[in-house]
Amino acid sequence: MNEHGFLESTKQFALCLSELQNSLDPESYDLLLRILKGTNDALVHRNTNIDIALSPREQELFTPKFGKQLHQLLTLLGPLGAQTFVGFGAAGPDPGQSATDRERLRREVEAIAKASGLEP
């Protein structure tokens, strides 16, 4: 992804995140941010599985609609974002991803997290 594409996807991600902040209830939005932080952690610690444990209440909040919204948000990260799986089971990294692709995606997520006010 070139610099223009990166900036465009970052703007789209930030816009979508802002729309979700306005449309989700505070508990669901907090869960969304926790999952995004966990996604960033998984990218930073590439060869380590990151488990985002959900409380019973968070599992209730993780409705099919919430999962679809999360998937749409992560898809904005580019082709690698579409390969991000969120669920209640463990999923390892895509063996087809090169180290360069993972590093590029990690930098994108960190930039997005920073722009969104999350600490990487």
Short mmCIF file of C-alpha atoms in Angstrom, two decimals:
data_model
loop_
_atom_site.label_atom_id
_atom_site.label_comp_id
_atom_site.label_asym_id
_atom_site.label_seq_id
_atom_site.Cartn_x
_atom_site.Cartn_y
_atom_site.Cartn_z
CA MET A 1 0.00 0.00 0.00
CA ASN A 2 1.41 3.37 -0.97
CA GLU A 3 1.39 6.42 1.27
CA HIS A 4 -1.79 7.85 -0.29
CA GLY A 5 -3.57 4.51 0.17
CA PHE A 6 -2.38 4.30 3.76
CA LEU A 7 -3.64 7.82 4.53
CA GLU A 8 -6.98 7.12 2.85
CA SER A 9 -7.49 3.85 4.76
CA THR A 10 -6.50 5.59 8.00
CA LYS A 11 -9.11 8.31 7.36
CA GLN A 12 -11.77 5.72 6.55
CA PHE A 13 -10.89 3.72 9.68
CA ALA A 14 -11.06 6.84 11.88
CA LEU A 15 -14.40 7.86 10.32
CA CYS A 16 -15.87 4.39 10.83
CA LEU A 17 -14.57 4.30 14.42
CA SER A 18 -16.15 7.70 15.08
CA GLU A 19 -19.47 6.52 13.65
CA LEU A 20 -19.34 3.44 15.87
CA GLN A 21 -18.59 5.59 18.91
CA ASN A 22 -21.77 7.53 18.19
CA SER A 23 -23.94 4.50 17.43
CA LEU A 24 -22.77 1.91 19.99
CA ASP A 25 -23.68 2.01 23.63
CA PRO A 26 -20.71 2.85 25.92
CA GLU A 27 -20.20 -0.77 27.02
CA SER A 28 -20.07 -2.05 23.44
CA TYR A 29 -17.73 0.75 22.37
CA ASP A 30 -15.40 -0.04 25.28
CA LEU A 31 -15.40 -3.68 24.16
CA LEU A 32 -14.60 -2.59 20.61
CA LEU A 33 -11.61 -0.58 21.85
CA ARG A 34 -10.40 -3.54 23.94
CA ILE A 35 -10.55 -5.79 20.90
CA LEU A 36 -8.70 -3.22 18.77
CA LYS A 37 -6.00 -2.97 21.45
CA GLY A 38 -5.76 -6.76 21.51
CA THR A 39 -5.46 -6.78 17.71
CA ASN A 40 -2.64 -4.26 17.96
CA ASP A 41 -0.94 -6.35 20.67
CA ALA A 42 -1.17 -9.43 18.42
CA LEU A 43 0.54 -7.51 15.63
CA VAL A 44 3.25 -6.11 17.91
CA HIS A 45 4.02 -9.54 19.39
CA ARG A 46 3.91 -11.33 16.05
CA ASN A 47 4.79 -14.86 17.09
CA THR A 48 2.70 -14.85 20.25
CA ASN A 49 -0.96 -15.71 20.49
CA ILE A 50 -2.97 -12.96 22.12
CA ASP A 51 -6.16 -14.06 23.84
CA ILE A 52 -8.75 -11.38 24.47
CA ALA A 53 -10.71 -12.90 27.31
CA LEU A 54 -14.32 -11.76 27.35
CA SER A 55 -16.39 -11.59 30.49
CA PRO A 56 -19.88 -13.09 30.39
CA ARG A 57 -21.27 -9.57 29.92
CA GLU A 58 -18.87 -8.89 27.02
CA GLN A 59 -19.92 -12.17 25.42
CA GLU A 60 -23.52 -10.93 25.57
CA LEU A 61 -22.45 -7.67 23.92
CA PHE A 62 -20.64 -9.57 21.15
CA THR A 63 -23.76 -10.01 19.05
CA PRO A 64 -23.72 -10.97 15.36
CA LYS A 65 -24.34 -7.29 14.54
CA PHE A 66 -21.37 -6.25 16.71
CA GLY A 67 -19.20 -8.89 15.04
CA LYS A 68 -20.19 -7.62 11.59
CA GLN A 69 -19.38 -4.03 12.57
CA LEU A 70 -16.02 -5.13 13.97
CA HIS A 71 -15.26 -7.10 10.82
CA GLN A 72 -16.11 -4.10 8.61
CA LEU A 73 -13.83 -1.91 10.72
CA LEU A 74 -10.92 -4.36 10.57
CA THR A 75 -11.41 -4.80 6.81
CA LEU A 76 -10.48 -1.12 6.44
CA LEU A 77 -6.94 -2.10 7.45
CA GLY A 78 -6.49 -3.44 3.92
CA PRO A 79 -6.17 -6.93 2.51
CA LEU A 80 -4.57 -8.21 5.70
CA GLY A 81 -7.35 -6.74 7.83
CA ALA A 82 -9.82 -8.98 6.06
CA GLN A 83 -7.81 -11.95 7.30
CA THR A 84 -8.27 -10.94 10.94
CA PHE A 85 -10.61 -13.33 12.73
CA VAL A 86 -12.46 -12.48 15.89
CA GLY A 87 -14.31 -15.17 17.71
CA PHE A 88 -14.38 -17.25 20.84
CA GLY A 89 -11.80 -19.75 19.56
CA ALA A 90 -8.08 -19.42 19.00
CA ALA A 91 -6.82 -18.61 15.52
CA GLY A 92 -3.17 -18.46 14.63
CA PRO A 93 -1.47 -16.08 12.22
CA ASP A 94 -1.92 -16.60 8.51
CA PRO A 95 1.05 -18.68 7.38
CA GLY A 96 0.84 -16.98 3.96
CA GLN A 97 1.62 -13.55 5.42
CA SER A 98 5.16 -12.39 4.96
CA ALA A 99 7.06 -10.71 7.77
CA THR A 100 7.00 -7.50 5.71
CA ASP A 101 3.20 -7.62 5.40
CA ARG A 102 2.78 -8.25 9.13
CA GLU A 103 5.15 -5.39 9.97
CA ARG A 104 3.35 -3.00 7.60
CA LEU A 105 -0.01 -3.95 9.09
CA ARG A 106 1.37 -3.57 12.63
CA ARG A 107 2.55 -0.02 11.80
CA GLU A 108 -0.85 0.82 10.30
CA VAL A 109 -2.73 -0.42 13.35
CA GLU A 110 -0.38 1.44 15.71
CA ALA A 111 -0.91 4.66 13.73
CA ILE A 112 -4.66 4.17 13.79
CA ALA A 113 -4.64 3.35 17.51
CA LYS A 114 -2.54 6.44 18.21
CA ALA A 115 -4.83 8.64 16.10
CA SER A 116 -7.81 7.17 17.97
CA GLY A 117 -6.29 7.93 21.37
CA LEU A 118 -5.34 4.33 22.23
CA GLU A 119 -1.97 3.55 23.76
CA PRO A 120 -0.10 0.93 21.66
#
